[in-house]
Amino acid sequence: MSKGDSANPDLDCFGVLNRRWTIEFDGGSISPVSEFDEVTAWVDSYTNQDGFLYPPMSRQVVSDPRTNEVVEEVPKTIRPALLHQLPASHTLRLSDSGTREQRRQGIGAFVIHLLGYLFGTRLQFWDWWFDSRVPIQSTHNISFREATAQDFLSHCCRTWRSWTDEERRLITNALYMHCRAPSYEWDWERFTIEYMVLDGCWKLAKLRYGVKDEGHARRIDSLCRKFGIPSDGNLVEAIVRLRNGLFHEALWDGSQPCMGTSGTTFLQSYNLRRLNQRLIPALLEYATPYVGTCWWSIGTFAFNSPSRHVNP
């Protein structure tokens, strides 16, 4: 397939997923591109030791409008690029009706951001842009098999298709922001984004599952109680306290953001992220036992199929 081939509206491309898996799911499939080895080798060569691929350096130039050749470089314009692209690693085939752009705004976006959630990375369509760094090493401490990924995508796509437009938009945006969160480098930034995800999950739970509005201080308790997610009162209290100080007073643990904080405070963005990682399959009605595991542990958990309990 040519990436820009408009004659193949059922096909699209995205990247970068560094797993050579072909996943058939209800209403579609993903498969590695023919240049998969070259793509992943290129990505690996530019990935920092911290597991992220950073934007390249950019500069402004003056070009000849007739030939498009660079005439000169503009002084003092070298900087990390605001936007950058990554090569496609996989094709995406969808059976849903509509144009490619319509799918990208709907089921296509849901699928690639759901894959980003599952594999702990950030994905984008081949000709769209990334901003900031992109996690290449997984930021989701789970283990699973290809069969589980197929079962998860099939179930979630069926669920998504049965929802209202507002519910679809809420879960897709929550997935997008959740996948984007690790790109932020300060703990308070990551915390802010993950709390936005939490609020989006709560709104969806309220619309779809009738979760009661008990105020911000009780939202985590309400969600955990509804979906059978374990909770820790001290951690919940710490997260809510940090949220209130940051959102209402621009204070991070009683101090200025970007200042040093306690180790306990530093960990809360990760705890909040791990809570969201359990909320997402719960909201999508995917009854994996992973939902019931503790989100304050840094260990690796099995993400198993609820129907067949596929072992990792």
PDB file of C-alpha atoms in Angstrom:
ATOM      1  CA  MET A   1       0.000   0.000   0.000  1.00  0.00           C
ATOM      2  CA  SER A   2       1.144   3.517  -0.771  1.00  0.00           C
ATOM      3  CA  LYS A   3       0.725   5.610   2.384  1.00  0.00           C
ATOM      4  CA  GLY A   4      -1.081   8.297   0.479  1.00  0.00           C
ATOM      5  CA  ASP A   5      -3.040   6.002  -1.831  1.00  0.00           C
ATOM      6  CA  SER A   6      -6.568   7.424  -1.740  1.00  0.00           C
ATOM      7  CA  ALA A   7      -7.746   4.433  -3.809  1.00  0.00           C
ATOM      8  CA  ASN A   8      -7.423   2.288  -0.676  1.00  0.00           C
ATOM      9  CA  PRO A   9      -9.669   4.065   1.854  1.00  0.00           C
ATOM     10  CA  ASP A  10      -9.854   0.962   4.067  1.00  0.00           C
ATOM     11  CA  LEU A  11      -6.098   1.125   4.724  1.00  0.00           C
ATOM     12  CA  ASP A  12      -4.021   3.517   6.768  1.00  0.00           C
ATOM     13  CA  CYS A  13      -0.594   3.522   8.422  1.00  0.00           C
ATOM     14  CA  PHE A  14       0.658   4.552  11.839  1.00  0.00           C
ATOM     15  CA  GLY A  15       3.752   4.377  14.012  1.00  0.00           C
ATOM     16  CA  VAL A  16       5.809   3.626  15.878  1.00  0.00           C
ATOM     17  CA  LEU A  17       4.917   0.315  17.496  1.00  0.00           C
ATOM     18  CA  ASN A  18       8.068  -1.721  18.033  1.00  0.00           C
ATOM     19  CA  ARG A  19       6.344  -5.100  18.129  1.00  0.00           C
ATOM     20  CA  ARG A  20       6.186  -7.286  15.034  1.00  0.00           C
ATOM     21  CA  TRP A  21       2.649  -8.464  15.667  1.00  0.00           C
ATOM     22  CA  THR A  22      -0.252  -8.949  13.316  1.00  0.00           C
ATOM     23  CA  ILE A  23      -3.461  -8.456  15.283  1.00  0.00           C
ATOM     24  CA  GLU A  24      -6.823  -9.373  13.799  1.00  0.00           C
ATOM     25  CA  PHE A  25      -9.727  -7.871  15.716  1.00  0.00           C
ATOM     26  CA  ASP A  26     -13.457  -7.372  15.264  1.00  0.00           C
ATOM     27  CA  GLY A  27     -13.776  -4.962  12.338  1.00  0.00           C
ATOM     28  CA  GLY A  28     -10.123  -4.584  11.460  1.00  0.00           C
ATOM     29  CA  SER A  29      -6.494  -5.596  11.740  1.00  0.00           C
ATOM     30  CA  ILE A  30      -3.001  -4.208  12.153  1.00  0.00           C
ATOM     31  CA  SER A  31       0.107  -5.670  10.581  1.00  0.00           C
ATOM     32  CA  PRO A  32       3.765  -4.623  10.308  1.00  0.00           C
ATOM     33  CA  VAL A  33       4.840  -2.753   7.174  1.00  0.00           C
ATOM     34  CA  SER A  34       7.297  -4.445   4.822  1.00  0.00           C
ATOM     35  CA  GLU A  35      10.040  -2.057   6.023  1.00  0.00           C
ATOM     36  CA  PHE A  36       9.400  -2.903   9.682  1.00  0.00           C
ATOM     37  CA  ASP A  37      12.978  -3.987  10.441  1.00  0.00           C
ATOM     38  CA  GLU A  38      14.448  -0.839   8.886  1.00  0.00           C
ATOM     39  CA  VAL A  39      11.946   1.365  10.712  1.00  0.00           C
ATOM     40  CA  THR A  40      12.602  -0.137  14.146  1.00  0.00           C
ATOM     41  CA  ALA A  41      16.376  -0.099  13.567  1.00  0.00           C
ATOM     42  CA  TRP A  42      16.192   3.606  12.704  1.00  0.00           C
ATOM     43  CA  VAL A  43      14.036   4.351  15.748  1.00  0.00           C
ATOM     44  CA  ASP A  44      16.371   2.382  18.016  1.00  0.00           C
ATOM     45  CA  SER A  45      19.400   4.287  16.717  1.00  0.00           C
ATOM     46  CA  TYR A  46      17.860   7.620  17.772  1.00  0.00           C
ATOM     47  CA  THR A  47      16.221   6.511  21.033  1.00  0.00           C
ATOM     48  CA  ASN A  48      17.804   8.002  24.133  1.00  0.00           C
ATOM     49  CA  GLN A  49      18.968   5.712  26.933  1.00  0.00           C
ATOM     50  CA  ASP A  50      15.981   6.925  28.983  1.00  0.00           C
ATOM     51  CA  GLY A  51      13.670   5.151  26.502  1.00  0.00           C
ATOM     52  CA  PHE A  52      12.384   8.249  24.704  1.00  0.00           C
ATOM     53  CA  LEU A  53      12.892   9.495  21.171  1.00  0.00           C
ATOM     54  CA  TYR A  54      13.391  13.276  21.254  1.00  0.00           C
ATOM     55  CA  PRO A  55      12.548  15.855  18.570  1.00  0.00           C
ATOM     56  CA  PRO A  56      15.390  16.586  16.131  1.00  0.00           C
ATOM     57  CA  MET A  57      17.100  19.957  15.988  1.00  0.00           C
ATOM     58  CA  SER A  58      15.615  22.398  13.493  1.00  0.00           C
ATOM     59  CA  ARG A  59      16.586  25.718  11.938  1.00  0.00           C
ATOM     60  CA  GLN A  60      15.064  28.325   9.655  1.00  0.00           C
ATOM     61  CA  VAL A  61      16.384  28.695   6.124  1.00  0.00           C
ATOM     62  CA  VAL A  62      15.825  30.917   3.101  1.00  0.00           C
ATOM     63  CA  SER A  63      15.047  29.003  -0.066  1.00  0.00           C
ATOM     64  CA  ASP A  64      14.825  29.907  -3.723  1.00  0.00           C
ATOM     65  CA  PRO A  65      11.075  29.941  -4.593  1.00  0.00           C
ATOM     66  CA  ARG A  66      11.810  28.754  -8.137  1.00  0.00           C
ATOM     67  CA  THR A  67      13.995  25.747  -7.289  1.00  0.00           C
ATOM     68  CA  ASN A  68      13.172  25.252  -3.605  1.00  0.00           C
ATOM     69  CA  GLU A  69      16.918  25.010  -2.954  1.00  0.00           C
ATOM     70  CA  VAL A  70      18.298  26.361   0.321  1.00  0.00           C
ATOM     71  CA  VAL A  71      20.038  29.687  -0.260  1.00  0.00           C
ATOM     72  CA  GLU A  72      21.126  30.435   3.291  1.00  0.00           C
ATOM     73  CA  GLU A  73      20.498  29.520   6.925  1.00  0.00           C
ATOM     74  CA  VAL A  74      18.926  32.108   9.210  1.00  0.00           C
ATOM     75  CA  PRO A  75      21.264  32.831  12.157  1.00  0.00           C
ATOM     76  CA  LYS A  76      20.208  32.046  15.730  1.00  0.00           C
ATOM     77  CA  THR A  77      17.267  29.844  14.770  1.00  0.00           C
ATOM     78  CA  ILE A  78      18.590  26.420  15.806  1.00  0.00           C
ATOM     79  CA  ARG A  79      16.248  24.796  18.333  1.00  0.00           C
ATOM     80  CA  PRO A  80      14.526  21.476  19.026  1.00  0.00           C
ATOM     81  CA  ALA A  81      11.679  21.046  16.572  1.00  0.00           C
ATOM     82  CA  LEU A  82       8.224  21.877  17.902  1.00  0.00           C
ATOM     83  CA  LEU A  83       6.699  19.189  15.684  1.00  0.00           C
ATOM     84  CA  HIS A  84       8.267  16.084  14.199  1.00  0.00           C
ATOM     85  CA  GLN A  85       7.190  12.933  12.381  1.00  0.00           C
ATOM     86  CA  LEU A  86       8.091   9.283  12.844  1.00  0.00           C
ATOM     87  CA  PRO A  87       7.985   6.551  10.201  1.00  0.00           C
ATOM     88  CA  ALA A  88       5.066   4.147   9.935  1.00  0.00           C
ATOM     89  CA  SER A  89       5.585   0.736  11.513  1.00  0.00           C
ATOM     90  CA  HIS A  90       2.157  -0.827  10.896  1.00  0.00           C
ATOM     91  CA  THR A  91      -0.807  -0.718   8.581  1.00  0.00           C
ATOM     92  CA  LEU A  92      -4.328  -0.359   9.931  1.00  0.00           C
ATOM     93  CA  ARG A  93      -7.270  -1.901   8.112  1.00  0.00           C
ATOM     94  CA  LEU A  94     -10.815  -1.008   9.203  1.00  0.00           C
ATOM     95  CA  SER A  95     -14.135  -2.251   7.831  1.00  0.00           C
ATOM     96  CA  ASP A  96     -16.127   0.758   9.100  1.00  0.00           C
ATOM     97  CA  SER A  97     -17.769   2.920   6.464  1.00  0.00           C
ATOM     98  CA  GLY A  98     -16.593   6.431   5.730  1.00  0.00           C
ATOM     99  CA  THR A  99     -13.519   8.115   4.326  1.00  0.00           C
ATOM    100  CA  ARG A 100     -10.038   7.692   5.751  1.00  0.00           C
ATOM    101  CA  GLU A 101     -10.232  11.101   7.405  1.00  0.00           C
ATOM    102  CA  GLN A 102     -13.590  10.255   8.978  1.00  0.00           C
ATOM    103  CA  ARG A 103     -12.111   7.054  10.392  1.00  0.00           C
ATOM    104  CA  ARG A 104      -9.130   8.986  11.715  1.00  0.00           C
ATOM    105  CA  GLN A 105     -11.515  11.182  13.662  1.00  0.00           C
ATOM    106  CA  GLY A 106     -13.447   8.171  14.946  1.00  0.00           C
ATOM    107  CA  ILE A 107     -12.690   4.466  15.183  1.00  0.00           C
ATOM    108  CA  GLY A 108      -9.160   4.841  13.772  1.00  0.00           C
ATOM    109  CA  ALA A 109      -8.126   7.285  16.506  1.00  0.00           C
ATOM    110  CA  PHE A 110      -9.691   5.049  19.150  1.00  0.00           C
ATOM    111  CA  VAL A 111      -7.781   2.005  17.905  1.00  0.00           C
ATOM    112  CA  ILE A 112      -4.323   3.575  17.707  1.00  0.00           C
ATOM    113  CA  HIS A 113      -4.650   5.318  21.086  1.00  0.00           C
ATOM    114  CA  LEU A 114      -5.986   2.084  22.613  1.00  0.00           C
ATOM    115  CA  LEU A 115      -2.896   0.337  21.230  1.00  0.00           C
ATOM    116  CA  GLY A 116      -0.781   3.149  22.688  1.00  0.00           C
ATOM    117  CA  TYR A 117      -2.374   2.492  26.087  1.00  0.00           C
ATOM    118  CA  LEU A 118      -1.831  -1.266  25.874  1.00  0.00           C
ATOM    119  CA  PHE A 119       1.793  -1.083  24.718  1.00  0.00           C
ATOM    120  CA  GLY A 120       2.676   1.935  26.855  1.00  0.00           C
ATOM    121  CA  THR A 121       3.679   4.165  23.979  1.00  0.00           C
ATOM    122  CA  ARG A 122       2.343   7.022  21.867  1.00  0.00           C
ATOM    123  CA  LEU A 123       1.131   6.411  18.314  1.00  0.00           C
ATOM    124  CA  GLN A 124       0.082   8.642  15.440  1.00  0.00           C
ATOM    125  CA  PHE A 125      -1.042   8.340  11.828  1.00  0.00           C
ATOM    126  CA  TRP A 126       1.862   8.258   9.385  1.00  0.00           C
ATOM    127  CA  ASP A 127       1.462  11.816   8.025  1.00  0.00           C
ATOM    128  CA  TRP A 128       0.414  13.474  11.294  1.00  0.00           C
ATOM    129  CA  TRP A 129       2.832  15.046  13.774  1.00  0.00           C
ATOM    130  CA  PHE A 130       4.176  14.456  17.247  1.00  0.00           C
ATOM    131  CA  ASP A 131       5.114  17.192  19.650  1.00  0.00           C
ATOM    132  CA  SER A 132       7.760  16.650  22.335  1.00  0.00           C
ATOM    133  CA  ARG A 133       9.424  13.348  23.158  1.00  0.00           C
ATOM    134  CA  VAL A 134       7.855   9.969  22.377  1.00  0.00           C
ATOM    135  CA  PRO A 135       8.192   6.909  24.657  1.00  0.00           C
ATOM    136  CA  ILE A 136       9.655   3.965  22.751  1.00  0.00           C
ATOM    137  CA  GLN A 137      10.166   1.704  25.752  1.00  0.00           C
ATOM    138  CA  SER A 138       6.841   0.755  27.319  1.00  0.00           C
ATOM    139  CA  THR A 139       5.467   2.928  30.121  1.00  0.00           C
ATOM    140  CA  HIS A 140       2.837   0.302  31.014  1.00  0.00           C
ATOM    141  CA  ASN A 141       4.079  -2.426  33.362  1.00  0.00           C
ATOM    142  CA  ILE A 142       2.036  -5.321  32.041  1.00  0.00           C
ATOM    143  CA  SER A 143       2.770  -8.551  30.206  1.00  0.00           C
ATOM    144  CA  PHE A 144       0.392 -10.111  27.692  1.00  0.00           C
ATOM    145  CA  ARG A 145       0.272 -12.341  24.644  1.00  0.00           C
ATOM    146  CA  GLU A 146      -0.780 -11.593  21.083  1.00  0.00           C
ATOM    147  CA  ALA A 147      -4.028 -13.513  21.617  1.00  0.00           C
ATOM    148  CA  THR A 148      -4.903 -11.244  24.544  1.00  0.00           C
ATOM    149  CA  ALA A 149      -4.208  -8.112  22.497  1.00  0.00           C
ATOM    150  CA  GLN A 150      -6.547  -9.437  19.815  1.00  0.00           C
ATOM    151  CA  ASP A 151      -9.270 -10.231  22.350  1.00  0.00           C
ATOM    152  CA  PHE A 152      -8.866  -6.823  24.029  1.00  0.00           C
ATOM    153  CA  LEU A 153      -9.097  -4.852  20.783  1.00  0.00           C
ATOM    154  CA  SER A 154     -12.082  -6.874  19.553  1.00  0.00           C
ATOM    155  CA  HIS A 155     -14.012  -6.384  22.774  1.00  0.00           C
ATOM    156  CA  CYS A 156     -13.181  -2.680  23.080  1.00  0.00           C
ATOM    157  CA  CYS A 157     -14.096  -1.896  19.472  1.00  0.00           C
ATOM    158  CA  ARG A 158     -17.450  -3.611  19.881  1.00  0.00           C
ATOM    159  CA  THR A 159     -18.033  -1.637  23.077  1.00  0.00           C
ATOM    160  CA  TRP A 160     -16.980   1.680  21.495  1.00  0.00           C
ATOM    161  CA  ARG A 161     -19.292   1.173  18.524  1.00  0.00           C
ATOM    162  CA  SER A 162     -22.259   0.676  20.878  1.00  0.00           C
ATOM    163  CA  TRP A 163     -21.676   3.992  22.683  1.00  0.00           C
ATOM    164  CA  THR A 164     -22.980   7.495  22.011  1.00  0.00           C
ATOM    165  CA  ASP A 165     -20.837  10.084  20.235  1.00  0.00           C
ATOM    166  CA  GLU A 166     -20.129  11.860  23.530  1.00  0.00           C
ATOM    167  CA  GLU A 167     -19.049   8.641  25.233  1.00  0.00           C
ATOM    168  CA  ARG A 168     -16.820   7.740  22.285  1.00  0.00           C
ATOM    169  CA  ARG A 169     -15.200  11.164  22.372  1.00  0.00           C
ATOM    170  CA  LEU A 170     -14.572  10.978  26.116  1.00  0.00           C
ATOM    171  CA  ILE A 171     -12.775   7.626  26.025  1.00  0.00           C
ATOM    172  CA  THR A 172     -10.751   8.478  22.902  1.00  0.00           C
ATOM    173  CA  ASN A 173      -9.564  11.781  24.377  1.00  0.00           C
ATOM    174  CA  ALA A 174      -8.769  10.124  27.703  1.00  0.00           C
ATOM    175  CA  LEU A 175      -6.649   7.538  25.877  1.00  0.00           C
ATOM    176  CA  TYR A 176      -4.895  10.237  23.833  1.00  0.00           C
ATOM    177  CA  MET A 177      -3.981  12.309  26.891  1.00  0.00           C
ATOM    178  CA  HIS A 178      -2.970   9.242  28.882  1.00  0.00           C
ATOM    179  CA  CYS A 179      -0.574   8.194  26.117  1.00  0.00           C
ATOM    180  CA  ARG A 180       0.740  11.755  25.905  1.00  0.00           C
ATOM    181  CA  ALA A 181       1.381  12.154  29.657  1.00  0.00           C
ATOM    182  CA  PRO A 182       4.865  10.515  29.773  1.00  0.00           C
ATOM    183  CA  SER A 183       6.100  13.045  27.209  1.00  0.00           C
ATOM    184  CA  TYR A 184       6.010  15.689  29.948  1.00  0.00           C
ATOM    185  CA  GLU A 185       9.209  15.797  31.970  1.00  0.00           C
ATOM    186  CA  TRP A 186       8.177  17.392  35.281  1.00  0.00           C
ATOM    187  CA  ASP A 187       6.279  15.331  37.833  1.00  0.00           C
ATOM    188  CA  TRP A 188       3.669  18.067  38.354  1.00  0.00           C
ATOM    189  CA  GLU A 189       3.044  18.232  34.590  1.00  0.00           C
ATOM    190  CA  ARG A 190       2.495  14.481  34.340  1.00  0.00           C
ATOM    191  CA  PHE A 191       0.256  14.641  37.410  1.00  0.00           C
ATOM    192  CA  THR A 192      -1.834  17.415  35.829  1.00  0.00           C
ATOM    193  CA  ILE A 193      -2.389  15.455  32.616  1.00  0.00           C
ATOM    194  CA  GLU A 194      -3.210  12.210  34.413  1.00  0.00           C
ATOM    195  CA  TYR A 195      -5.713  14.015  36.638  1.00  0.00           C
ATOM    196  CA  MET A 196      -7.347  15.349  33.487  1.00  0.00           C
ATOM    197  CA  VAL A 197      -7.579  11.729  32.325  1.00  0.00           C
ATOM    198  CA  LEU A 198      -9.071  10.732  35.681  1.00  0.00           C
ATOM    199  CA  ASP A 199     -11.714  13.451  35.399  1.00  0.00           C
ATOM    200  CA  GLY A 200     -12.540  12.308  31.865  1.00  0.00           C
ATOM    201  CA  CYS A 201     -12.894   8.736  33.103  1.00  0.00           C
ATOM    202  CA  TRP A 202     -15.136   9.909  35.927  1.00  0.00           C
ATOM    203  CA  LYS A 203     -17.352  11.863  33.508  1.00  0.00           C
ATOM    204  CA  LEU A 204     -17.703   8.787  31.321  1.00  0.00           C
ATOM    205  CA  ALA A 205     -18.463   6.627  34.363  1.00  0.00           C
ATOM    206  CA  LYS A 206     -21.137   9.115  35.416  1.00  0.00           C
ATOM    207  CA  LEU A 207     -22.754   9.137  31.960  1.00  0.00           C
ATOM    208  CA  ARG A 208     -22.459   5.450  31.203  1.00  0.00           C
ATOM    209  CA  TYR A 209     -22.591   3.704  34.564  1.00  0.00           C
ATOM    210  CA  GLY A 210     -24.387   6.114  36.876  1.00  0.00           C
ATOM    211  CA  VAL A 211     -21.482   6.857  39.207  1.00  0.00           C
ATOM    212  CA  LYS A 212     -22.678   9.463  41.707  1.00  0.00           C
ATOM    213  CA  ASP A 213     -21.203  12.960  41.861  1.00  0.00           C
ATOM    214  CA  GLU A 214     -19.724  13.094  45.354  1.00  0.00           C
ATOM    215  CA  GLY A 215     -17.287  15.966  44.715  1.00  0.00           C
ATOM    216  CA  HIS A 216     -13.630  15.899  43.698  1.00  0.00           C
ATOM    217  CA  ALA A 217     -12.488  14.570  47.049  1.00  0.00           C
ATOM    218  CA  ARG A 218     -14.618  11.430  46.582  1.00  0.00           C
ATOM    219  CA  ARG A 219     -14.184  10.757  42.864  1.00  0.00           C
ATOM    220  CA  ILE A 220     -11.357   8.260  43.206  1.00  0.00           C
ATOM    221  CA  ASP A 221     -13.220   6.390  45.946  1.00  0.00           C
ATOM    222  CA  SER A 222     -16.386   6.341  43.819  1.00  0.00           C
ATOM    223  CA  LEU A 223     -14.576   4.967  40.772  1.00  0.00           C
ATOM    224  CA  CYS A 224     -12.656   2.342  42.714  1.00  0.00           C
ATOM    225  CA  ARG A 225     -15.797   1.192  44.490  1.00  0.00           C
ATOM    226  CA  LYS A 226     -17.784   0.996  41.236  1.00  0.00           C
ATOM    227  CA  PHE A 227     -15.233  -1.020  39.280  1.00  0.00           C
ATOM    228  CA  GLY A 228     -13.700  -3.190  41.998  1.00  0.00           C
ATOM    229  CA  ILE A 229     -10.331  -1.437  41.958  1.00  0.00           C
ATOM    230  CA  PRO A 230      -8.438  -1.584  45.275  1.00  0.00           C
ATOM    231  CA  SER A 231      -7.876   1.697  47.072  1.00  0.00           C
ATOM    232  CA  ASP A 232      -5.559   3.181  49.671  1.00  0.00           C
ATOM    233  CA  GLY A 233      -7.037   5.998  51.720  1.00  0.00           C
ATOM    234  CA  ASN A 234      -3.706   7.658  52.455  1.00  0.00           C
ATOM    235  CA  LEU A 235      -2.694   7.706  48.796  1.00  0.00           C
ATOM    236  CA  VAL A 236      -6.084   8.977  47.678  1.00  0.00           C
ATOM    237  CA  GLU A 237      -5.878  11.763  50.260  1.00  0.00           C
ATOM    238  CA  ALA A 238      -2.370  12.689  49.063  1.00  0.00           C
ATOM    239  CA  ILE A 239      -3.443  12.777  45.407  1.00  0.00           C
ATOM    240  CA  VAL A 240      -6.504  14.931  46.121  1.00  0.00           C
ATOM    241  CA  ARG A 241      -4.441  17.306  48.290  1.00  0.00           C
ATOM    242  CA  LEU A 242      -1.847  17.724  45.534  1.00  0.00           C
ATOM    243  CA  ARG A 243      -4.595  18.267  42.968  1.00  0.00           C
ATOM    244  CA  ASN A 244      -6.304  20.981  45.010  1.00  0.00           C
ATOM    245  CA  GLY A 245      -3.093  22.865  45.710  1.00  0.00           C
ATOM    246  CA  LEU A 246      -1.924  22.686  42.103  1.00  0.00           C
ATOM    247  CA  PHE A 247      -5.217  23.480  40.374  1.00  0.00           C
ATOM    248  CA  HIS A 248      -6.458  26.172  42.756  1.00  0.00           C
ATOM    249  CA  GLU A 249      -3.279  27.801  44.089  1.00  0.00           C
ATOM    250  CA  ALA A 250      -0.515  26.896  41.596  1.00  0.00           C
ATOM    251  CA  LEU A 251       1.258  25.102  44.464  1.00  0.00           C
ATOM    252  CA  TRP A 252       2.975  21.758  44.115  1.00  0.00           C
ATOM    253  CA  ASP A 253       3.192  20.126  47.522  1.00  0.00           C
ATOM    254  CA  GLY A 254       2.984  23.581  49.091  1.00  0.00           C
ATOM    255  CA  SER A 255       5.847  24.905  47.020  1.00  0.00           C
ATOM    256  CA  GLN A 256       6.587  26.212  43.533  1.00  0.00           C
ATOM    257  CA  PRO A 257       6.285  23.772  40.630  1.00  0.00           C
ATOM    258  CA  CYS A 258       9.710  22.688  39.312  1.00  0.00           C
ATOM    259  CA  MET A 259      11.167  22.853  42.815  1.00  0.00           C
ATOM    260  CA  GLY A 260      12.371  19.760  44.634  1.00  0.00           C
ATOM    261  CA  THR A 261       9.715  17.794  46.526  1.00  0.00           C
ATOM    262  CA  SER A 262       9.586  14.725  48.717  1.00  0.00           C
ATOM    263  CA  GLY A 263       9.921  11.266  47.233  1.00  0.00           C
ATOM    264  CA  THR A 264       6.331  10.552  48.238  1.00  0.00           C
ATOM    265  CA  THR A 265       5.079  13.511  46.204  1.00  0.00           C
ATOM    266  CA  PHE A 266       7.229  12.542  43.213  1.00  0.00           C
ATOM    267  CA  LEU A 267       5.585   9.114  43.131  1.00  0.00           C
ATOM    268  CA  GLN A 268       1.999  10.383  42.996  1.00  0.00           C
ATOM    269  CA  SER A 269       2.017  11.069  39.255  1.00  0.00           C
ATOM    270  CA  TYR A 270       2.999   7.425  38.728  1.00  0.00           C
ATOM    271  CA  ASN A 271       0.367   6.172  41.174  1.00  0.00           C
ATOM    272  CA  LEU A 272      -2.275   8.239  39.404  1.00  0.00           C
ATOM    273  CA  ARG A 273      -1.143   6.898  36.043  1.00  0.00           C
ATOM    274  CA  ARG A 274      -1.347   3.305  37.254  1.00  0.00           C
ATOM    275  CA  LEU A 275      -4.848   3.969  38.603  1.00  0.00           C
ATOM    276  CA  ASN A 276      -5.907   5.270  35.178  1.00  0.00           C
ATOM    277  CA  GLN A 277      -4.391   2.199  33.559  1.00  0.00           C
ATOM    278  CA  ARG A 278      -6.860   0.081  35.516  1.00  0.00           C
ATOM    279  CA  LEU A 279      -9.808   2.408  34.995  1.00  0.00           C
ATOM    280  CA  ILE A 280      -9.552   2.298  31.204  1.00  0.00           C
ATOM    281  CA  PRO A 281     -10.293  -1.441  30.699  1.00  0.00           C
ATOM    282  CA  ALA A 282     -12.903  -1.240  33.469  1.00  0.00           C
ATOM    283  CA  LEU A 283     -14.747   1.551  31.653  1.00  0.00           C
ATOM    284  CA  LEU A 284     -14.578  -0.476  28.445  1.00  0.00           C
ATOM    285  CA  GLU A 285     -16.135  -3.429  30.296  1.00  0.00           C
ATOM    286  CA  TYR A 286     -13.108  -5.634  29.722  1.00  0.00           C
ATOM    287  CA  ALA A 287     -13.140  -7.770  32.864  1.00  0.00           C
ATOM    288  CA  THR A 288      -9.447  -8.597  33.007  1.00  0.00           C
ATOM    289  CA  PRO A 289      -8.192  -9.510  36.506  1.00  0.00           C
ATOM    290  CA  TYR A 290      -5.630  -6.723  36.023  1.00  0.00           C
ATOM    291  CA  VAL A 291      -8.325  -4.194  36.972  1.00  0.00           C
ATOM    292  CA  GLY A 292      -8.358  -5.608  40.507  1.00  0.00           C
ATOM    293  CA  THR A 293      -4.610  -5.294  41.118  1.00  0.00           C
ATOM    294  CA  CYS A 294      -3.109  -2.600  43.347  1.00  0.00           C
ATOM    295  CA  TRP A 295      -2.067   0.539  41.504  1.00  0.00           C
ATOM    296  CA  TRP A 296       0.513   1.658  44.048  1.00  0.00           C
ATOM    297  CA  SER A 297       2.850  -1.239  43.204  1.00  0.00           C
ATOM    298  CA  ILE A 298       5.664  -0.766  40.684  1.00  0.00           C
ATOM    299  CA  GLY A 299       5.791  -4.436  39.730  1.00  0.00           C
ATOM    300  CA  THR A 300       4.795  -5.980  36.410  1.00  0.00           C
ATOM    301  CA  PHE A 301       1.283  -7.443  36.235  1.00  0.00           C
ATOM    302  CA  ALA A 302      -0.298  -9.959  33.895  1.00  0.00           C
ATOM    303  CA  PHE A 303      -2.921  -8.494  31.569  1.00  0.00           C
ATOM    304  CA  ASN A 304      -5.045 -11.557  30.856  1.00  0.00           C
ATOM    305  CA  SER A 305      -8.147 -12.161  28.812  1.00  0.00           C
ATOM    306  CA  PRO A 306     -11.216 -12.399  31.072  1.00  0.00           C
ATOM    307  CA  SER A 307     -12.790 -15.094  28.897  1.00  0.00           C
ATOM    308  CA  ARG A 308      -9.879 -17.472  28.485  1.00  0.00           C
ATOM    309  CA  HIS A 309      -7.477 -16.204  31.167  1.00  0.00           C
ATOM    310  CA  VAL A 310      -4.623 -16.320  28.681  1.00  0.00           C
ATOM    311  CA  ASN A 311      -1.350 -16.491  30.575  1.00  0.00           C
ATOM    312  CA  PRO A 312       1.413 -14.022  29.574  1.00  0.00           C
TER     313      PRO A 312
END
